[in-house]
XYZ file of C-alpha atoms in Angstrom:
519
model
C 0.000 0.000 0.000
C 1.016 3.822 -0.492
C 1.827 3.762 3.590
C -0.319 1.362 5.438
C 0.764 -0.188 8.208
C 4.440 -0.576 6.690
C 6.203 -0.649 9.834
C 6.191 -2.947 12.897
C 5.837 -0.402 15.481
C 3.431 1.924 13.471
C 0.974 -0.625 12.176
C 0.199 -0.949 16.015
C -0.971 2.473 16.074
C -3.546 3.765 13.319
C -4.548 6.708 14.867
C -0.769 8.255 14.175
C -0.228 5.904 10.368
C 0.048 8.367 7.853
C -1.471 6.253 4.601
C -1.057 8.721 2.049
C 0.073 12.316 0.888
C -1.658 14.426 -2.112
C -0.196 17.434 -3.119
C -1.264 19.077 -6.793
C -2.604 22.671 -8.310
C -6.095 22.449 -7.391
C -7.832 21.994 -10.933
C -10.625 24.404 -10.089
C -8.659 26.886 -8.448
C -4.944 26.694 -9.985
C -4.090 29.893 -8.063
C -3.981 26.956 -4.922
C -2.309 24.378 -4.069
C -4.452 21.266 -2.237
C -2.393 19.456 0.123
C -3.917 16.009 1.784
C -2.987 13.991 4.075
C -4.213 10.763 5.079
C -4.142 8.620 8.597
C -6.288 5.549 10.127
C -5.750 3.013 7.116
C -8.447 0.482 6.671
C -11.238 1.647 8.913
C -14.137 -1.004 7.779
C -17.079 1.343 7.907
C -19.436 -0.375 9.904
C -17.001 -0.228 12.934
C -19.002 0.715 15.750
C -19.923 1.709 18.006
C -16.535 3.097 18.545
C -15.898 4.566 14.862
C -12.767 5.699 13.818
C -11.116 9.544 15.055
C -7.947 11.368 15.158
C -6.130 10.895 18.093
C -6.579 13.818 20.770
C -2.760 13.288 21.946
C -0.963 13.311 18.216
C -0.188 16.229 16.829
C -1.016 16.095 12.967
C 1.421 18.043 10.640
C 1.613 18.822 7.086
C 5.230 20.198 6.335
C 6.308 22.310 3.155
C 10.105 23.169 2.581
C 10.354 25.635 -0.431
C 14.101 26.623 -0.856
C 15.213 22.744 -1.105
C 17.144 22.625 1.895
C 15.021 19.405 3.567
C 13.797 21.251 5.873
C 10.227 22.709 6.651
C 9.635 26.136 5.828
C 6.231 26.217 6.714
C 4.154 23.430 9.007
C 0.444 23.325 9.378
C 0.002 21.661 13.017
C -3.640 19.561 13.782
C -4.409 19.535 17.319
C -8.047 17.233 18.042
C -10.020 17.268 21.037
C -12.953 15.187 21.575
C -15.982 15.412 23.910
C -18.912 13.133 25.233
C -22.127 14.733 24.861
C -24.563 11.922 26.366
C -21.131 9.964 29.266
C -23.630 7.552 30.000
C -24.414 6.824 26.504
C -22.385 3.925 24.816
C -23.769 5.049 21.501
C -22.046 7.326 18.841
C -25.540 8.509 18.550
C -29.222 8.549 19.556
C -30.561 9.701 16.629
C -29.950 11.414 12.976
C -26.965 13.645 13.617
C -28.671 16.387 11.615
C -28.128 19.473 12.282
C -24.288 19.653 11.845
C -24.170 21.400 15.584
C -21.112 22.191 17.914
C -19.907 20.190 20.774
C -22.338 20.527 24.007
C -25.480 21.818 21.929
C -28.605 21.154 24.220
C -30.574 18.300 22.997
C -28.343 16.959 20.250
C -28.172 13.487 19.550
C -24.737 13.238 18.494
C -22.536 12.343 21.504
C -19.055 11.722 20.270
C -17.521 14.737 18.724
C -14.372 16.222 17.865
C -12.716 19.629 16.753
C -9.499 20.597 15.908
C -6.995 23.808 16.218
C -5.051 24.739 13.105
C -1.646 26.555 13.336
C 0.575 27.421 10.684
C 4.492 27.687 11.836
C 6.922 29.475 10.019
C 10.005 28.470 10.130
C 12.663 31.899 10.581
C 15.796 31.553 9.441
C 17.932 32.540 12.345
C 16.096 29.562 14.117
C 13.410 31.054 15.775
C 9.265 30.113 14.586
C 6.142 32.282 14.200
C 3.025 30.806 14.598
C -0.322 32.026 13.606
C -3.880 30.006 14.706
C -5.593 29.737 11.598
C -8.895 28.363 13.418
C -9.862 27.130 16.627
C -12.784 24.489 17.435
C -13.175 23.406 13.893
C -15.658 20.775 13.364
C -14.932 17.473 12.283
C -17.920 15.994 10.667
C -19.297 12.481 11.757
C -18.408 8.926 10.426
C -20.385 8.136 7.716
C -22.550 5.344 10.092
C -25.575 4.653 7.736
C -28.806 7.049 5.815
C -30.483 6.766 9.442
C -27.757 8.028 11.516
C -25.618 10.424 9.040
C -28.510 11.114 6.407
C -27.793 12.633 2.765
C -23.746 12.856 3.962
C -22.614 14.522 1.564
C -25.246 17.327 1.114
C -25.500 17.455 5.381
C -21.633 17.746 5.635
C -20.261 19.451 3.427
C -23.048 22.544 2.622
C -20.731 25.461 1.415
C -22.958 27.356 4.568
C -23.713 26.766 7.938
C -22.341 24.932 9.872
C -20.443 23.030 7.492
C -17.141 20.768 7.700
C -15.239 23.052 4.846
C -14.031 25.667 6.808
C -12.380 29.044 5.582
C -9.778 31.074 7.230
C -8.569 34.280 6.951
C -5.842 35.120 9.898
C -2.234 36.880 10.095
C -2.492 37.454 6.062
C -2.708 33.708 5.321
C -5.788 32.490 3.551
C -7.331 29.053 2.751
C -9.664 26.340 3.210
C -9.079 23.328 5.503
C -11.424 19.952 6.020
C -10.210 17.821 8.466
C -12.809 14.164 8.558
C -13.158 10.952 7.071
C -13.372 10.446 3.619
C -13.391 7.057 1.207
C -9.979 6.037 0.601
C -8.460 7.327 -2.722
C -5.565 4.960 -3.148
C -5.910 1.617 -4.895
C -3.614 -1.210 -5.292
C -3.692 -4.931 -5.789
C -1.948 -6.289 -2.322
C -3.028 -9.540 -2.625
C -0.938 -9.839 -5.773
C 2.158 -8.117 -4.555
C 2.344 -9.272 -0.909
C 2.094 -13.068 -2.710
C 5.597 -12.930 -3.507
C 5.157 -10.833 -6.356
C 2.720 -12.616 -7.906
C 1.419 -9.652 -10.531
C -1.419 -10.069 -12.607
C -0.914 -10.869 -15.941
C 2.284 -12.553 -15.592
C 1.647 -15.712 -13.154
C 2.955 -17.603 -16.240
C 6.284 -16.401 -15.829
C 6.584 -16.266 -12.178
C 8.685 -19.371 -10.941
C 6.628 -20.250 -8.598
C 3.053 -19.462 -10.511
C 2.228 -23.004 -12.529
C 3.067 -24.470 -9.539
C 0.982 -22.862 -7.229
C -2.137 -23.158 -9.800
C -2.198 -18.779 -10.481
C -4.851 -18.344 -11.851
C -4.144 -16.665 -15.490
C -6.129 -13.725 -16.463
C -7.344 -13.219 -13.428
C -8.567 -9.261 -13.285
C -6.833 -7.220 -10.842
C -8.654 -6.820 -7.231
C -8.645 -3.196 -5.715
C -7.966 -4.365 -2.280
C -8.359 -1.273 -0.607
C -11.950 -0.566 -2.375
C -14.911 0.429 0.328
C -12.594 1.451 2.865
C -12.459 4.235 4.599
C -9.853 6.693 5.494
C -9.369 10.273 7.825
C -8.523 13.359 5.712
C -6.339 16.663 6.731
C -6.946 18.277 3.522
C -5.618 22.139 2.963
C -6.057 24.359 0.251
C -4.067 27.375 -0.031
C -2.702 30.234 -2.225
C 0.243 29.314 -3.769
C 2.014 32.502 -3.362
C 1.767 31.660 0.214
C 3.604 28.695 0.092
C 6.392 29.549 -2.000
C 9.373 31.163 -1.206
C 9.207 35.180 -1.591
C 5.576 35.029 -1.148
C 5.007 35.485 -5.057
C 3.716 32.809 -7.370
C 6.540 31.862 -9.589
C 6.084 32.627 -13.401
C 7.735 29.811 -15.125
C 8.294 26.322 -14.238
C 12.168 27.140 -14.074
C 11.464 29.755 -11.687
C 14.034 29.421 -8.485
C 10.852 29.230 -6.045
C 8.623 26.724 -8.360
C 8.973 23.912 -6.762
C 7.909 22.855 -3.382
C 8.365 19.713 -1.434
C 5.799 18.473 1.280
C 5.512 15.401 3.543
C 3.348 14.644 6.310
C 4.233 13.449 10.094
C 2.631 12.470 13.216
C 4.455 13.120 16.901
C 3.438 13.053 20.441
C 4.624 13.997 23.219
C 7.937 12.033 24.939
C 6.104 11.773 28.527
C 2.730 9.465 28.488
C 1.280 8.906 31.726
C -1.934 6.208 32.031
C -3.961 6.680 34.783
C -4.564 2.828 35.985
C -8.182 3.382 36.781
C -8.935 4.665 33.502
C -11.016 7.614 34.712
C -8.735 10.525 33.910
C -7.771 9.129 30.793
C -3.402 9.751 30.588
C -1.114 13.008 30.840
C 1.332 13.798 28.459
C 4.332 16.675 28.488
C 7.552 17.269 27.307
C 8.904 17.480 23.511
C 6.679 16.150 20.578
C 8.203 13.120 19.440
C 7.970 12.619 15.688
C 6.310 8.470 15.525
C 5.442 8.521 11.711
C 6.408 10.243 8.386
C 5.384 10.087 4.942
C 6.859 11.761 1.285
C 6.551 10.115 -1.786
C 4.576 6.971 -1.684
C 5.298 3.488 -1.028
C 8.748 4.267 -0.212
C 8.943 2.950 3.187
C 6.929 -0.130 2.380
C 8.819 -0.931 -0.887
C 12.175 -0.053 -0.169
C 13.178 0.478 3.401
C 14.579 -2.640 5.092
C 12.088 -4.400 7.629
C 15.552 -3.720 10.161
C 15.252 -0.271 9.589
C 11.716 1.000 8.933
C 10.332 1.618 12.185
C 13.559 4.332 12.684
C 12.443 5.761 9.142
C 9.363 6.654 10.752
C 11.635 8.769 13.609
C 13.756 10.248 11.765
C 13.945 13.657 9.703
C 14.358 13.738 5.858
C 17.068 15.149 5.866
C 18.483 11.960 7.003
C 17.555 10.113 4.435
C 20.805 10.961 2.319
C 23.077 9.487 4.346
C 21.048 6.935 6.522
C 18.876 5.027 3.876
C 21.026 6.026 0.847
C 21.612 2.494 -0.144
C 18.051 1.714 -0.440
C 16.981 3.661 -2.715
C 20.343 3.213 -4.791
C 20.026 -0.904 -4.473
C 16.145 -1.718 -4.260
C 15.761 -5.134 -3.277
C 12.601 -5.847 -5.724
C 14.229 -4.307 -8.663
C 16.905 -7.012 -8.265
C 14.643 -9.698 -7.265
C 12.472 -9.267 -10.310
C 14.933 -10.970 -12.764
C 14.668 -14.010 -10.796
C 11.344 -13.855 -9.840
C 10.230 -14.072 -13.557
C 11.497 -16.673 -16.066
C 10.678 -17.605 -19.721
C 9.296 -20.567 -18.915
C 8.290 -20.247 -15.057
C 10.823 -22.449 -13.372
C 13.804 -21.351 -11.418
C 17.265 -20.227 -12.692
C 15.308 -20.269 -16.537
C 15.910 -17.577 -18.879
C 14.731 -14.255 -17.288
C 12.017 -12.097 -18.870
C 13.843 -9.114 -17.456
C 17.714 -9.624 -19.023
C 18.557 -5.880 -19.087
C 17.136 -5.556 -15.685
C 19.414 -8.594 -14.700
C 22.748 -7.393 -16.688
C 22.263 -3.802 -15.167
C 22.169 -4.929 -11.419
C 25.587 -6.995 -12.100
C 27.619 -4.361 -13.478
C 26.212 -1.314 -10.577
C 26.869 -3.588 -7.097
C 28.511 -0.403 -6.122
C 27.503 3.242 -5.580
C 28.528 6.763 -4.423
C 26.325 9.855 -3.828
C 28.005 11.032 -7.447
C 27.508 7.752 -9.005
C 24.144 6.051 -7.338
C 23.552 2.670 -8.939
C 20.154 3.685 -9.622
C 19.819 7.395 -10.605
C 17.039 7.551 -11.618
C 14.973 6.506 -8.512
C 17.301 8.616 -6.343
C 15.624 11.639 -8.979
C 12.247 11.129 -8.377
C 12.570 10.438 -4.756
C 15.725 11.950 -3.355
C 16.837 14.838 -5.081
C 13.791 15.802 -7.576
C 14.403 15.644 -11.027
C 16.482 18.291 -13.111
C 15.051 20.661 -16.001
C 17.988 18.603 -18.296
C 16.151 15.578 -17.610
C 12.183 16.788 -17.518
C 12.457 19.027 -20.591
C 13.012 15.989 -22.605
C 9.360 14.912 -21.478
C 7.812 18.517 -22.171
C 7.611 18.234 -18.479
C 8.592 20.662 -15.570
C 11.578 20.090 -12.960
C 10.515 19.168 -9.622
C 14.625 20.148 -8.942
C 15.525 23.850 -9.750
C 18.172 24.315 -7.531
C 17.325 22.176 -4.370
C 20.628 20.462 -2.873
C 19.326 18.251 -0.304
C 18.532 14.707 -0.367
C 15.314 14.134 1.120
C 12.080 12.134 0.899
C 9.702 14.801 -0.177
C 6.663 14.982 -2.588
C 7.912 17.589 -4.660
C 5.499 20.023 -6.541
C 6.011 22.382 -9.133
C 2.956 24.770 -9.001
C 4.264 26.937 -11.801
C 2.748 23.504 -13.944
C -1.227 23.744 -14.555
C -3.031 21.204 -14.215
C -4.158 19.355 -16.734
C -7.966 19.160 -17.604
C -8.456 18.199 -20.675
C -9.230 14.384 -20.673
C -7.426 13.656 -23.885
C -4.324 14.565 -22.682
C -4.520 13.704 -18.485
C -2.890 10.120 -17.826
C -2.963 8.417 -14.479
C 0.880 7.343 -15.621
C 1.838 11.053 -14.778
C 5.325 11.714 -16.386
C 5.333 8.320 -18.121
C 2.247 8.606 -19.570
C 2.878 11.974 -20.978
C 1.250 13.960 -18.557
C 3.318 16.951 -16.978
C 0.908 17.873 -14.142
C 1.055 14.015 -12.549
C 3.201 12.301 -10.241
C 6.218 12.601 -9.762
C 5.413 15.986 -10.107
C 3.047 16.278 -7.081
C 0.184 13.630 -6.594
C -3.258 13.906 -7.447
C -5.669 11.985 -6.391
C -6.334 9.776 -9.147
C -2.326 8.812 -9.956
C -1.654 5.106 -10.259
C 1.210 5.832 -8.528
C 1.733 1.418 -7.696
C 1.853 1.122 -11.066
C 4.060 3.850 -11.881
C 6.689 2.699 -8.865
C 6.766 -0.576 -10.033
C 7.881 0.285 -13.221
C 10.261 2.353 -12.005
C 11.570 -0.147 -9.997
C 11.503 -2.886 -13.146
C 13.505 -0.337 -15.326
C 11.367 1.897 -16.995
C 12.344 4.941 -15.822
C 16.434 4.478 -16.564
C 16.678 5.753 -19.886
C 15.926 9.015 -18.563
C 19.054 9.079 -16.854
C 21.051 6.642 -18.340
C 20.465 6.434 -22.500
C 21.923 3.621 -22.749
C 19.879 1.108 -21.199
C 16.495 -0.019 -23.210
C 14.099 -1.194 -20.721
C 12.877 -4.892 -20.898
C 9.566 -5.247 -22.328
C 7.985 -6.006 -19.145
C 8.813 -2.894 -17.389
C 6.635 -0.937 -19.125
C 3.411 -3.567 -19.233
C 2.864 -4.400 -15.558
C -0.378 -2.749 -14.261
C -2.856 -3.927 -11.964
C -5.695 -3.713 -14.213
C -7.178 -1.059 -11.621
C -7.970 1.126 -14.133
C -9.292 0.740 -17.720
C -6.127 2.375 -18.828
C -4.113 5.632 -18.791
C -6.755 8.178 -19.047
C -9.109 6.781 -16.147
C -9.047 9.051 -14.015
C -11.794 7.173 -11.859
C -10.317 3.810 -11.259
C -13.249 1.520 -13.045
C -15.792 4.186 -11.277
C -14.885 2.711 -7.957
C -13.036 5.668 -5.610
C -15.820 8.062 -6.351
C -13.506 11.339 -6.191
C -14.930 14.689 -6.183
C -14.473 17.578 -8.428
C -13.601 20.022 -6.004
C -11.848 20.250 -2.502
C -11.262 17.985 -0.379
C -11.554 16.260 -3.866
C -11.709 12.611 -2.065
C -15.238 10.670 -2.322
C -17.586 10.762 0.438
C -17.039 8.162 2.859
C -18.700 4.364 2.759
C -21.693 3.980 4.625
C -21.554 1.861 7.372
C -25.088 0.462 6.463
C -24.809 -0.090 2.665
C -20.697 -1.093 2.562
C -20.249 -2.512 -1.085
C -18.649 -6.034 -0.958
C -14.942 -6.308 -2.638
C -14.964 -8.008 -5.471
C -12.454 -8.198 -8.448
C -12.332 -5.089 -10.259
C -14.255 -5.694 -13.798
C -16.378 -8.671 -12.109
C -19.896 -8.899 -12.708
C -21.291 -9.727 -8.958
């Protein structure tokens, strides 16, 4: 998955899991930028009568560094607190939660609730931070429970008046939108198949363990995070007041285009538990960073399983030096070659020879000379204008020096809206405004990695290498190809902020069934 429970210590503790990060130029408003990020993976709908929440001791952040350094420039902080309107009520609710009212309304039958503080922090230069509260006792809306408890959601929720969950600020000259809630989840992969030993779709043939093991050939591809829920902190923001100078770059070359962003979850180093259970547990001292997430899948597909619960504490700036080697010497991109043989059996002919003859001769590497540059582009470093203009694409690198896990953004790109020319395959399906520049919500960004990782992306660096055949087939068959931009119709996205569906109904969950099936 992008980042779902992909550490040992984290998948432990939902309420701080980071799943996913969005960042893009909002297509409706491409004076913004929409930033998302995701936590609680896997939250079955119908599970009550405790349903899901942000954790009132985490504090939620959404980081932006905009002069390349690897370090944030700007942090949006969320800070929950949740109340019990009916204490002797084991309920969620005692009837239709309709109105959308505030915390300790008289009479209201909603008795769990939560709100949130925003802050953003600026990050000074000479080491010091400004913050400014952005909003205070923000409403998060309610689980989506079922059309008796939570009726017309969508419509009840998130009304552009009232008391709605799409709040507007205005404070300290910074201006925006923020929704912070649960939403459907927008990412889609095929686990079954990739967790099984590799076992992708459309090549069980060739696996050497596939005949075997009876795959079942032509099997379509199963979205195995369909009707799932997730919990959104979704921002939308000027651009100009993201980037550095506080002016909205005018070319994609610009020296403040390109942004990177990634998402964390601390809390505090003291937790105290009070044994009866009554006072709930005191915290204090520092925050405590106990998750982190950039550009996606990167902990789960290429972090060690040594080494990725301290990925999750440490800073990106670390990642140059302390989990280099990972990104330079995947372990799947050199297990693929074996993994897949002409004719299915072990130590046969390999389907991926290039793949194979390219790991031999690059066992070594150097920060100059990485064995695979091109991965240490698109994750590490951001990718050059030399390199992008080749694509007709922009540089997420124009000047940045630091290695760092960040989901970099140019918002000098538009967006692309024109459905001829948008591509879920981002940069390698020829569309400039996808990932890696940014993420929308839509990007097949499984597919694209694992390409990546099979080759497809080394020519760009390297010219010399043709990518094997494979590289550029493997898809999950998620998607009815490059230009669906709704999965098969299943994720339900939105047209407009917070741009994620509405969440699954607790009542009326769809079953999962194979993408493309007729039951």
């Amino acid at each position: 998955m992008s980042s779902h429970r992909e550490a040992p210590q984290i998948s432990k503790d939902p309420t701080a899991d980071s799943t996913d990060l969005y960042a893009f130029v909002s297509p409706d408003k491409p004076s913004t930028v929409t930033l998302i990020a995701n936590y609680i993976p896997l939250q079955a709908p119908d599970g009550g009568p405790n349903f899901y929440e942000f954790a009132d001791d985490v504090r939620y952040a959404i980081h932006v560094d905009n002069d390349g350094d690897g370090s944030a420039d700007i942090s949006f902080h969320f800070r929950f607190k949740t109340v019990n309107n009916i204490p002797s009520s084991f309920l969620y609710n005692h009837g239709p939660i309709t109105p959308f009212t505030r915390p300790g309304t008289k009479g209201t039958n909603w008795n769990r609730q939560q709100t949130y503080t925003l802050t953003r922090v600026d990050h000074l230069h000479n080491g010091r931070t400004r913050s400014t509260t952005l909003g205070k006792d923000l409403l998060v809306p309610p689980c989506n429970i079922g059309p008796l408890s939570t009726p017309n959601y969508a419509a009840t929720y998130l009304a552009s008046h009232g008391n709605s969950a799409l709040q507007t600020f205005k404070a300290g000259g910074h201006t925006g939108t923020v929704f912070a809630g649960q939403r459907a989840e927008g990412f889609y992969v095929d686990l079954g198949a990739v967790f099984d030993l590799g076992g992708l779709r459309g090549f069980e043939n060739f696996h050497v363990g596939g005949p075997a093991a009876g795959l079942m050939a032509g099997m379509p591809g199963v979205n195995s995070t369909a009707a799932v829920n997730v919990h959104s902190l979704a921002l939308q923001v000027p651009i100009a007041d993201l980037v550095a100078g506080g002016k909205r770059p005018s070319s994609t070359t610009s020296s403040n285009a390109v942004i990177g962003v990634w998402t964390s979850a601390s809390r505090q180093k003291v937790q105290i538990q009070d044994p009866h259970g009554s006072a709930g547990h005191a915290a204090s001292g520092p925050f405590v960073q106990v998750s982190r997430l950039g550009n996606p899948l990167v902990n789960e597909l290429l972090i060690g399983l040594g080494d990725k619960d301290r990925w999750n504490l440490e800073r990106p700036t670390a990642d140059g030096d302390t989990f280099f080697e990972y990104f330079a010497h995947p372990l799947l991109g050199e297990l693929l070659p074996a993994l897949y043989t002409a004719n299915g059996t072990a130590g046969g002919p390999t389907i991926f020879p290039h793949l194979a003859a390219y790991n031999a001769s690059h066992t070594g590497t150097t920060k100059a000379h990485p064995a695979r540059p091109d991965l240490i582009a698109i994750l590490l470093s951001g990718i050059p204008n030399s390199v992008t203009a080749a694509l007709g694409a922009p540089p997420t690198n124009v000047g940045g020096k630091a290695l760092a896990d960040q989901l970099r953004l140019n918002v000098a790109q538009r967006p692309t809206t024109d459905h001829k020319k948008i591509s879920n395959l981002g940069y390698l399906g020829g569309d400039p405004a996808g990932f890696p520049n940014g993420r929308r919500v839509f990007d097949d960004v499984a597919t694209i990695e694992l390409r990546a990782v099979a080759g497809a992306t080394l020519p760009l660096v390297d010219p010399t290498f043709t990518p094997d055949a494979p590289a550029g087939a493997v898809d999950f068959s998620i998607t009815s190809g490059p230009r669906d931009t709704t999965a098969k119709g299943t994720e339900g996205y939105l047209p407009s902020f917070p741009y994620l569906g509405t969440p699954y109904s607790g009542y009326s969950t769809p079953s999962k069934t194979p993408v493309g099936s007729t039951h």
